[in-house]
Coordinates of C-alpha atoms in Angstrom, one line a residue:
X1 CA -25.5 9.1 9.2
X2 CA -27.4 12.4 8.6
X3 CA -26.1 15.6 6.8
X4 CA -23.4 17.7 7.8
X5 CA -21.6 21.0 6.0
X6 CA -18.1 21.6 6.1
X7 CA -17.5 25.2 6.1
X8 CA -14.3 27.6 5.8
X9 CA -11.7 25.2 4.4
X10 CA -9.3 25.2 2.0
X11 CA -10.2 22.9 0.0
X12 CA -7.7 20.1 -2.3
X13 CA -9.9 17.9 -4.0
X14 CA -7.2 15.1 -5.2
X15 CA -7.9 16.5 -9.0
X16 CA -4.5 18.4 -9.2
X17 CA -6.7 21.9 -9.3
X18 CA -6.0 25.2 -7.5
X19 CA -7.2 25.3 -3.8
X20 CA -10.8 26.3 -3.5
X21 CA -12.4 27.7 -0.2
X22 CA -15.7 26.3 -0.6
X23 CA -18.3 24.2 1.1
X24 CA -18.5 20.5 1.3
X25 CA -21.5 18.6 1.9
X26 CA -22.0 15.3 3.2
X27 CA -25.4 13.3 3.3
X28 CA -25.5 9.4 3.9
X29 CA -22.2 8.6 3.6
X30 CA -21.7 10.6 0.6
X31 CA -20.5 13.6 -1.0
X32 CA -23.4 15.6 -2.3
X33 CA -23.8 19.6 -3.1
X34 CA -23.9 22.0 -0.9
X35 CA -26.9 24.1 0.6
X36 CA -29.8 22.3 2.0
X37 CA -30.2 21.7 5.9
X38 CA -27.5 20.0 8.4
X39 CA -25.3 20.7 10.9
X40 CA -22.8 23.2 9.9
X41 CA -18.8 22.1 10.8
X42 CA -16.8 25.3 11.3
X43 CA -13.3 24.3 9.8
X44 CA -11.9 27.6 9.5
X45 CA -8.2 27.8 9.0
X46 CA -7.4 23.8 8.3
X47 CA -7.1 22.3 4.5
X48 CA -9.3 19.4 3.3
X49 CA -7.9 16.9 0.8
X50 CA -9.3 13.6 0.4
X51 CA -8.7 10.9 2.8
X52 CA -5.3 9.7 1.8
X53 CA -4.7 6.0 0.0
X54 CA -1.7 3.7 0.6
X55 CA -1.6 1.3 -2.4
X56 CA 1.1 -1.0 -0.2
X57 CA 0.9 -1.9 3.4
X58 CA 1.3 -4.7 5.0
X59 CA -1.2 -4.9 8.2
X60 CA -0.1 -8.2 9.1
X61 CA 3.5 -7.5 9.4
X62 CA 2.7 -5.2 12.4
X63 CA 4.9 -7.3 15.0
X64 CA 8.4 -7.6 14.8
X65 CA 9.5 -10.3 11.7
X66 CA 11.7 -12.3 13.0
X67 CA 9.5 -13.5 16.3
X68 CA 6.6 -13.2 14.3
X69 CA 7.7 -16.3 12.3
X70 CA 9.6 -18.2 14.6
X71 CA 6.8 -18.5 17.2
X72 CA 7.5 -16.4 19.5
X73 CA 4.8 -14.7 19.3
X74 CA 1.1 -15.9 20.1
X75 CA -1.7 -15.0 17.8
X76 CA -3.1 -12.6 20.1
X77 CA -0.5 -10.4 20.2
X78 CA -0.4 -10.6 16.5
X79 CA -4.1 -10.0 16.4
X80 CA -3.3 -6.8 18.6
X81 CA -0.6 -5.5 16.5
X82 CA -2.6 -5.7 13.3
X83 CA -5.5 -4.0 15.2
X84 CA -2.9 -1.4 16.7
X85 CA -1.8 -0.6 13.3
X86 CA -5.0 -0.5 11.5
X87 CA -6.4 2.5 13.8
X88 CA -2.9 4.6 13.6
X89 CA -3.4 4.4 9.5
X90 CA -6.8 5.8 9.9
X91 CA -5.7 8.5 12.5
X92 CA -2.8 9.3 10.1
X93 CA -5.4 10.1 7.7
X94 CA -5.5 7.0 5.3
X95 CA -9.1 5.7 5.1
X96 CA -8.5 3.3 2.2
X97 CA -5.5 0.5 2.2
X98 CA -4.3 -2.3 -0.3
X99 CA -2.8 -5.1 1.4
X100 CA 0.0 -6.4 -0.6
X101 CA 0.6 -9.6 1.9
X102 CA 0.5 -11.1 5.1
X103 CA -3.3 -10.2 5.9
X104 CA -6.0 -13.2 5.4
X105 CA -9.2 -12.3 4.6
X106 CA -10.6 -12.0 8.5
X107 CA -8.8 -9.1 9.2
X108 CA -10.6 -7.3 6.4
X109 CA -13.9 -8.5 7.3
X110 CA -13.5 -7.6 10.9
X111 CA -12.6 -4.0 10.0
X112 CA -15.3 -3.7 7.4
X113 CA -17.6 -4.8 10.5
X114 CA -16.7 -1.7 12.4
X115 CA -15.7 -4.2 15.2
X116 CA -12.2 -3.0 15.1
X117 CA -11.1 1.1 13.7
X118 CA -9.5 1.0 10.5
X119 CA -9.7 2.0 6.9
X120 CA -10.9 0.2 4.2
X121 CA -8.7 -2.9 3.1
X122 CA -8.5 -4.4 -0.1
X123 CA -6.3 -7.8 0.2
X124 CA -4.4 -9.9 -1.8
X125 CA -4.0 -12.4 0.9
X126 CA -0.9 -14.3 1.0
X127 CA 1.9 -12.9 -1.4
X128 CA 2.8 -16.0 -3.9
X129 CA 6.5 -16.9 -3.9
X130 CA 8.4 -19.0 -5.7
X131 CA 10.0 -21.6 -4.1
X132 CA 12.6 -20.2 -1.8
X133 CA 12.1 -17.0 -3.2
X134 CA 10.9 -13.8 -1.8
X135 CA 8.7 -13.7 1.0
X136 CA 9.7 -16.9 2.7
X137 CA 10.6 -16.4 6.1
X138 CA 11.1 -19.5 7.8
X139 CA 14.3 -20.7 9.4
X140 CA 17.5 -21.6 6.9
X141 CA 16.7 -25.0 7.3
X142 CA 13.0 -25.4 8.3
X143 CA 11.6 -27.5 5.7
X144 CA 9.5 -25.4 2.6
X145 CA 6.7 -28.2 3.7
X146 CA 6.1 -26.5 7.2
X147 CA 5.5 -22.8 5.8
X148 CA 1.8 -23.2 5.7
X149 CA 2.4 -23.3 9.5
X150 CA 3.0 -20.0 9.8
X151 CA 0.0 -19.2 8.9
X152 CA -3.2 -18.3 11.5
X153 CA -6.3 -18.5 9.4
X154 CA -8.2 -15.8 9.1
X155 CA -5.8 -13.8 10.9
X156 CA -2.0 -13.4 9.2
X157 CA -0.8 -15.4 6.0
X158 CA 1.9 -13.9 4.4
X159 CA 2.8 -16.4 1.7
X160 CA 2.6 -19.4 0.0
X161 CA 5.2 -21.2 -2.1
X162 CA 4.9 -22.7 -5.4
X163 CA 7.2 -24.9 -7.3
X164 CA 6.0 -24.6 -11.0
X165 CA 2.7 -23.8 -12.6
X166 CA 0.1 -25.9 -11.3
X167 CA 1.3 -25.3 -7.9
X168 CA 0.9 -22.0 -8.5
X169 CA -2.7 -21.8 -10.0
X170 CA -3.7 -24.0 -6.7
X171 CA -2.7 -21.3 -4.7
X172 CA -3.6 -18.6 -6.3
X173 CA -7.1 -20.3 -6.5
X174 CA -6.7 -20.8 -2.8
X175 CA -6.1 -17.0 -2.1
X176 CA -9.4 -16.0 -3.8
X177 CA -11.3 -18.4 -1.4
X178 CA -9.9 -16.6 1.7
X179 CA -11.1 -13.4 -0.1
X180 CA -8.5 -11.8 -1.8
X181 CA -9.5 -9.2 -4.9
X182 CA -6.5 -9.1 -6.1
X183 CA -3.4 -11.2 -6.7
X184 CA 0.7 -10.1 -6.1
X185 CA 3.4 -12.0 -6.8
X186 CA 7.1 -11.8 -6.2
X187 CA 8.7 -11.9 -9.4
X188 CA 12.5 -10.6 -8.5
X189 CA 14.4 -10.7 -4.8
X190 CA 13.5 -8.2 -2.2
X191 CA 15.5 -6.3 0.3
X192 CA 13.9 -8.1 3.0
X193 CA 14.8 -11.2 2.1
X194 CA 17.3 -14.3 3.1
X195 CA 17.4 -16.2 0.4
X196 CA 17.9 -14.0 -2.7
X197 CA 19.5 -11.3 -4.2
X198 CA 18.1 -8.3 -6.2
X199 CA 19.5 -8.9 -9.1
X200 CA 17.3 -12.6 -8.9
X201 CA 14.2 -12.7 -11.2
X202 CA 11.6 -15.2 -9.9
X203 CA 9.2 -17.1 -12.1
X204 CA 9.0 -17.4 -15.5
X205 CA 6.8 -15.5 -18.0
X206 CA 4.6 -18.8 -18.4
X207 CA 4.0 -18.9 -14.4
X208 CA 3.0 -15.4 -14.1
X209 CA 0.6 -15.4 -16.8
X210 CA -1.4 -18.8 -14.9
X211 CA -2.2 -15.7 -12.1
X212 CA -3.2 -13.1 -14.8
X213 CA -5.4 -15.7 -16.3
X214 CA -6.8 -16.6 -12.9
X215 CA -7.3 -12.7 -11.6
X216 CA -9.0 -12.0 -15.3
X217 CA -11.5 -14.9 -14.5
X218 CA -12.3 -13.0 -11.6
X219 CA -12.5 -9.6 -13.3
X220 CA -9.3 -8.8 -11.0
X221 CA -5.8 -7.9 -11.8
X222 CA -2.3 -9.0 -10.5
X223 CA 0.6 -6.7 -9.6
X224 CA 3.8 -7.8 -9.0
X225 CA 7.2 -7.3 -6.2
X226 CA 9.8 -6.4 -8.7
X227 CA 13.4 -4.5 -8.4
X228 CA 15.2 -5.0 -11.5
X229 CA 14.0 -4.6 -15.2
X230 CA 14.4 -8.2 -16.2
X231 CA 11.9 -9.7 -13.8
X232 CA 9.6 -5.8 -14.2
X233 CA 9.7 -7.2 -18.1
X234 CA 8.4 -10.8 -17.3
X235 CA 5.8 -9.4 -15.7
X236 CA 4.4 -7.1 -18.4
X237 CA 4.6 -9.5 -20.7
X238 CA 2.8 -11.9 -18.4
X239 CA -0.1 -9.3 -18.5
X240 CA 0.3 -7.2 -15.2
X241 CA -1.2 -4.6 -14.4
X242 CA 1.1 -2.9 -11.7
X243 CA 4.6 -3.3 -10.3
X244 CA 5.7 -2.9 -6.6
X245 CA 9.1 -0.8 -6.0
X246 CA 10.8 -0.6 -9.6
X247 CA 13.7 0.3 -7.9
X248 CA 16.2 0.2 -11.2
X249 CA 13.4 1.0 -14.1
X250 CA 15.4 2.3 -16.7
X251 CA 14.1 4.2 -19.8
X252 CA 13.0 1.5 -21.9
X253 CA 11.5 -0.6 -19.2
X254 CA 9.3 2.5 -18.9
X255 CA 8.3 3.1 -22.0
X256 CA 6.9 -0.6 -22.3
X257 CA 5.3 -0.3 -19.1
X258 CA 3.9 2.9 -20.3
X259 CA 2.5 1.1 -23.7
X260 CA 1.1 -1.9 -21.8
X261 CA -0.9 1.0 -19.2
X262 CA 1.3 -1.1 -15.9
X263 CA 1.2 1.6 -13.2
X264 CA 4.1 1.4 -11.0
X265 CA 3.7 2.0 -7.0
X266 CA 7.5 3.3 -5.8
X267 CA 8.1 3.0 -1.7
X268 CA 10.5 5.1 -0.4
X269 CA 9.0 5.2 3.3
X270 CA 10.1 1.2 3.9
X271 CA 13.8 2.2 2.9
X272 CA 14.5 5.0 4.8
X273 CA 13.0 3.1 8.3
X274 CA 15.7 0.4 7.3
X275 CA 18.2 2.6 6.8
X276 CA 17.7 4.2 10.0
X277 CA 16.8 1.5 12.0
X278 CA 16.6 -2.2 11.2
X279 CA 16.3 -3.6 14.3
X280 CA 12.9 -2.0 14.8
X281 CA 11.7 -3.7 12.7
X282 CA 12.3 -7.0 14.0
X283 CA 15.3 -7.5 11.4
X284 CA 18.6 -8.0 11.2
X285 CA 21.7 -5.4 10.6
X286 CA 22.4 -7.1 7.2
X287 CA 18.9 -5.8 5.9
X288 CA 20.4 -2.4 6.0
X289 CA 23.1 -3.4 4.1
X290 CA 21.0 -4.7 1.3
X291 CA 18.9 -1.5 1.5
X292 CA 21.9 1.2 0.7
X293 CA 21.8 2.7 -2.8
X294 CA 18.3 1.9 -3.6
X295 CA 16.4 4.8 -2.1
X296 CA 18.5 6.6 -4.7
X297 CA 17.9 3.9 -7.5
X298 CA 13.8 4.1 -7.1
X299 CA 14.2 8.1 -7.4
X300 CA 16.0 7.7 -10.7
X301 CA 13.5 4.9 -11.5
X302 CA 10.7 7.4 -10.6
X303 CA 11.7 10.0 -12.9
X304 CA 12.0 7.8 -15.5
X305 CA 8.6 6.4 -15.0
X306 CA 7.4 10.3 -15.0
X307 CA 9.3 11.0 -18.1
X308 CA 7.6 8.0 -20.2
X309 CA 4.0 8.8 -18.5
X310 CA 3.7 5.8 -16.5
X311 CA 0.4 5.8 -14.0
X312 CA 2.7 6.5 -10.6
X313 CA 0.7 5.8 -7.2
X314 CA 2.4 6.1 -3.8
X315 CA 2.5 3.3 -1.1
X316 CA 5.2 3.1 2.1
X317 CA 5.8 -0.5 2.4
X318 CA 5.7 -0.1 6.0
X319 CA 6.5 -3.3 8.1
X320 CA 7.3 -4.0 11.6
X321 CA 5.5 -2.2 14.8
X322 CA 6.6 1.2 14.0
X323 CA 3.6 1.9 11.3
X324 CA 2.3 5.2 12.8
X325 CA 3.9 7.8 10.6
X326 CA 2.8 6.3 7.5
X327 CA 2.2 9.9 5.6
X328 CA 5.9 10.3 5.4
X329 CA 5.8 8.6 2.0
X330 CA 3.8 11.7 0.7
X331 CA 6.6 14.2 2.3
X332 CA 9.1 12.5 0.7
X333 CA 7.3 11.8 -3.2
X334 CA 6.9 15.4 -2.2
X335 CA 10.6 16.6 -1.8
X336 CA 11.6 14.2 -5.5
X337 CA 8.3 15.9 -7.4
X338 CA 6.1 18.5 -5.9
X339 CA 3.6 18.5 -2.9
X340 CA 0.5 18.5 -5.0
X341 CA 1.7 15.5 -7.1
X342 CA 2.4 13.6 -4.3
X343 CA -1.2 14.4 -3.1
X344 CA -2.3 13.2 -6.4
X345 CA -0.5 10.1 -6.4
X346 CA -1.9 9.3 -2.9
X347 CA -5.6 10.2 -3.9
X348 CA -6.8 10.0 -7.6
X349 CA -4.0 8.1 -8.9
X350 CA -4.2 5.6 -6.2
X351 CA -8.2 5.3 -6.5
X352 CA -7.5 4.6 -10.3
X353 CA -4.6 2.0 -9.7
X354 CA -7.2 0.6 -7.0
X355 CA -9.8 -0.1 -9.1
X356 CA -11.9 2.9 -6.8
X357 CA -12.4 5.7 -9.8
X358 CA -15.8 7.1 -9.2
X359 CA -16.0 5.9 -5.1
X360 CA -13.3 7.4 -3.6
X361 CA -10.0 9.3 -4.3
X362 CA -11.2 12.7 -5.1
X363 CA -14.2 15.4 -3.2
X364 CA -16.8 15.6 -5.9
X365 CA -20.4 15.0 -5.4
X366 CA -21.7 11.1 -5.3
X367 CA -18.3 10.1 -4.4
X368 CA -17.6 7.6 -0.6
X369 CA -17.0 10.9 1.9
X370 CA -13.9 10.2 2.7
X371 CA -12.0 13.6 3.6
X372 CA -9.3 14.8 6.2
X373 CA -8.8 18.3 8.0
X374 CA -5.3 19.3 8.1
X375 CA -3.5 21.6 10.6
X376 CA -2.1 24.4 7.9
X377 CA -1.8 23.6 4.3
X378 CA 0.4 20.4 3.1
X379 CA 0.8 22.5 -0.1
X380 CA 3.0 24.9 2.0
X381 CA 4.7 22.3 4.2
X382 CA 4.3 18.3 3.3
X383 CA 5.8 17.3 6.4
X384 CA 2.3 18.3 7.9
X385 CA 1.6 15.0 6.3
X386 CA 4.5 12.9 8.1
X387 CA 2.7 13.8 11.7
X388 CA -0.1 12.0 12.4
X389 CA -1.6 15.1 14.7
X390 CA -1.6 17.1 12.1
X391 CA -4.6 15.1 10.6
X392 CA -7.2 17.1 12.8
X393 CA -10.2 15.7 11.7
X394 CA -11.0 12.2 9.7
X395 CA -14.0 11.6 8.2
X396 CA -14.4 7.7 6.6
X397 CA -17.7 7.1 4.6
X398 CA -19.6 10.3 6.2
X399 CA -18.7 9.2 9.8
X400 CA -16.2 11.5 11.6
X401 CA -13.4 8.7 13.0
X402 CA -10.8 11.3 14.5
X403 CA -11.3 14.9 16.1
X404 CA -8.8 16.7 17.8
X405 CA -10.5 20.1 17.5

């Protein structure tokens, strides 16, 4: 990969610190100190942070839903809409991803190949569900039996179903063979969903912990899908380490999460594209319906967390095709706390929550080069990070993935 120097930034290392204008070396993939030989990158005028982490996606929920998994849709065009999506993240300036459902384990391999652009992909595979619960999609009366069906191996499988225990511990055994570091559950209703309601708290305390003890045999972790604080309490009890959304955490529910270390990843992003438009998505109107009052819900839920000291990441939920503009989570963590903590949450915290301290997350020597160029400073204006254009240069492992200079 050679050795290159990054000259005349302004420089936001992920840390939380002051801007810097300093130079930024990078030799074999890596972060290393400056001075030496290499080409010199003149990047007068732009602002470098780290290359941005989104801690929920869902690449394989790039088609619409609703054909997606009622066959309307062949597996190529599926294939192309993940692909589609992967590259727009890594143009938007994300160069790492966690997968919280609907990817199997191909995807990831086929992007870590380089045959395909994209950033970096940590999986959980399929989402386990309850049965019935969140995260099952077929028809109202297609038979739980025929899920599995949905699913195109090594391509998309975006959950499996599990009636008690034992069930469960199959499948979450089953996820780790498709390559999944990671396990999530659903462990309340969703907004997406048919056949629940928010206020629902899926599997018991006894369930969950079968996954934590399966993820701890694999020196992995689960996190969980959770709204409401009954099902968020389950879970931490269970053993945990994260939760998804926490849309009505209230004070006490933070505290505990806060004593156990669970880190909680809010997603604003997701809501506001349903509230605007569902159809886009590939869902229907009544979605939308479901969705009003909790954008306001997960901001008192985030300030809560904040108060109590929680670990707080950032990840947009995206689904459907329209995945492109997937930095508009930071510009609106940015508008409930400040610019920088948003960047933080998106860099350092996420690279914690990720398991990734010490590889990525933050610019300091012997860490994975992973940086992005930004047209003016986010610091000054965070909806710089909403536009993918404004991400003028990418840079993933020491290769330079993006230019527009």
């Amino acid at each position: 990969m050679g050795r290159f120097q990054i000259v005349g930034a302004t420089v936001l290392d992920g840390s939380g610190r002051d801007p810097e204008d300093v130079t930024v070396a990078v030799e074999d993939g890596l972060i290393t100190e400056p001075g030496g030989s290499g080409e010199r990158f003149d990047a007068t005028g732009l602002t470098m942070t780290p290359g941005l982490i989104d801690a929920h996606v869902h690449l394989g929920l790039s088609s619409p839903i609703q054909p997606q998994f009622s066959f309307q849709l062949s597996a190529a065009e599926i294939a192309a809409d993940i692909f589609a999506t992967a590259s727009a993240t890594l143009d938007a300036g994300f160069t790492t991803v966690r997968d919280t459902g609907g990817i199997d384990g191909g995807v990831v391999t086929t992007i870590a190949k380089g045959k395909v652009r994209g950033p970096r992909v940590l999986s959980c595979g399929p989402v386990q569900c309850q049965t019935g619960g969140h995260g099952y999609y077929g028809a109202e009366w297609e038979p739980t039996e025929l899920w599995n069906g949905h699913h195109i191996p090594g391509l998309a499988a975006l959950s499996m179903m599990s009636g008690n225990a034992n069930e469960l511990r199959g499948n979450v055994r089953e996820a780790f063979r498709r390559g999944a570091s990671f396990l999530k559950l659903c462990v309340t209703g969703g907004v997406v969903s048919a056949h629940d309601k928010l206020t629902d708290t899926q599997f018991t305390v006894e369930e969950i912990a079968v996954a934590v003890q399966e993820a701890a045999a694999r020196g992995t972790y689960v996190t969980v899908h959770a709204h409401n604080n009954e099902g968020i309490r389950n879970a931490v009890e269970a053993g945990v380490r994260c939760v998804e959304h926490g849309t009505d955490i209230d004070e006490s529910t933070a505290a505990l999460m806060a004593a156990h270390d669970v880190a909680l990843v809010p997603t604003f992003a997701v809501v506001e594209h349903l509230l605007r438009d569902t159809a886009e998505a590939g869902l229907g109107e009544s979605i939308r319906d479901r969705a009003l009052g909790v954008r306001e819900r997960m901001a008192e839920a985030l300030a809560a967390a904040k108060e109590a000291e929680v670990r707080i990441g950032l990840g947009s939920d995206l689904i459907g095709p329209a995945q492109d503009r997937r930095g508009e989570e930071l510009t609106l963590r940015a508008d409930l706390e400040t610019p920088m903590e948003a960047l933080v949450a998106a860099t350092k915290t996420n690279a914690e929550i990720l398991g990734l301290s010490g590889e990525a997350g933050v610019i300091a020597p012997g860490l994975q080069a992973d940086l992005v160029l930004w047209n003016g400073n986010p610091l000054e204006n965070p909806n710089l990070f909403a536009d993918p254009a404004n991400a003028v240069v990418v840079v993933q492992a020491g290769r330079v993935v993006k230019d527009l200079r």
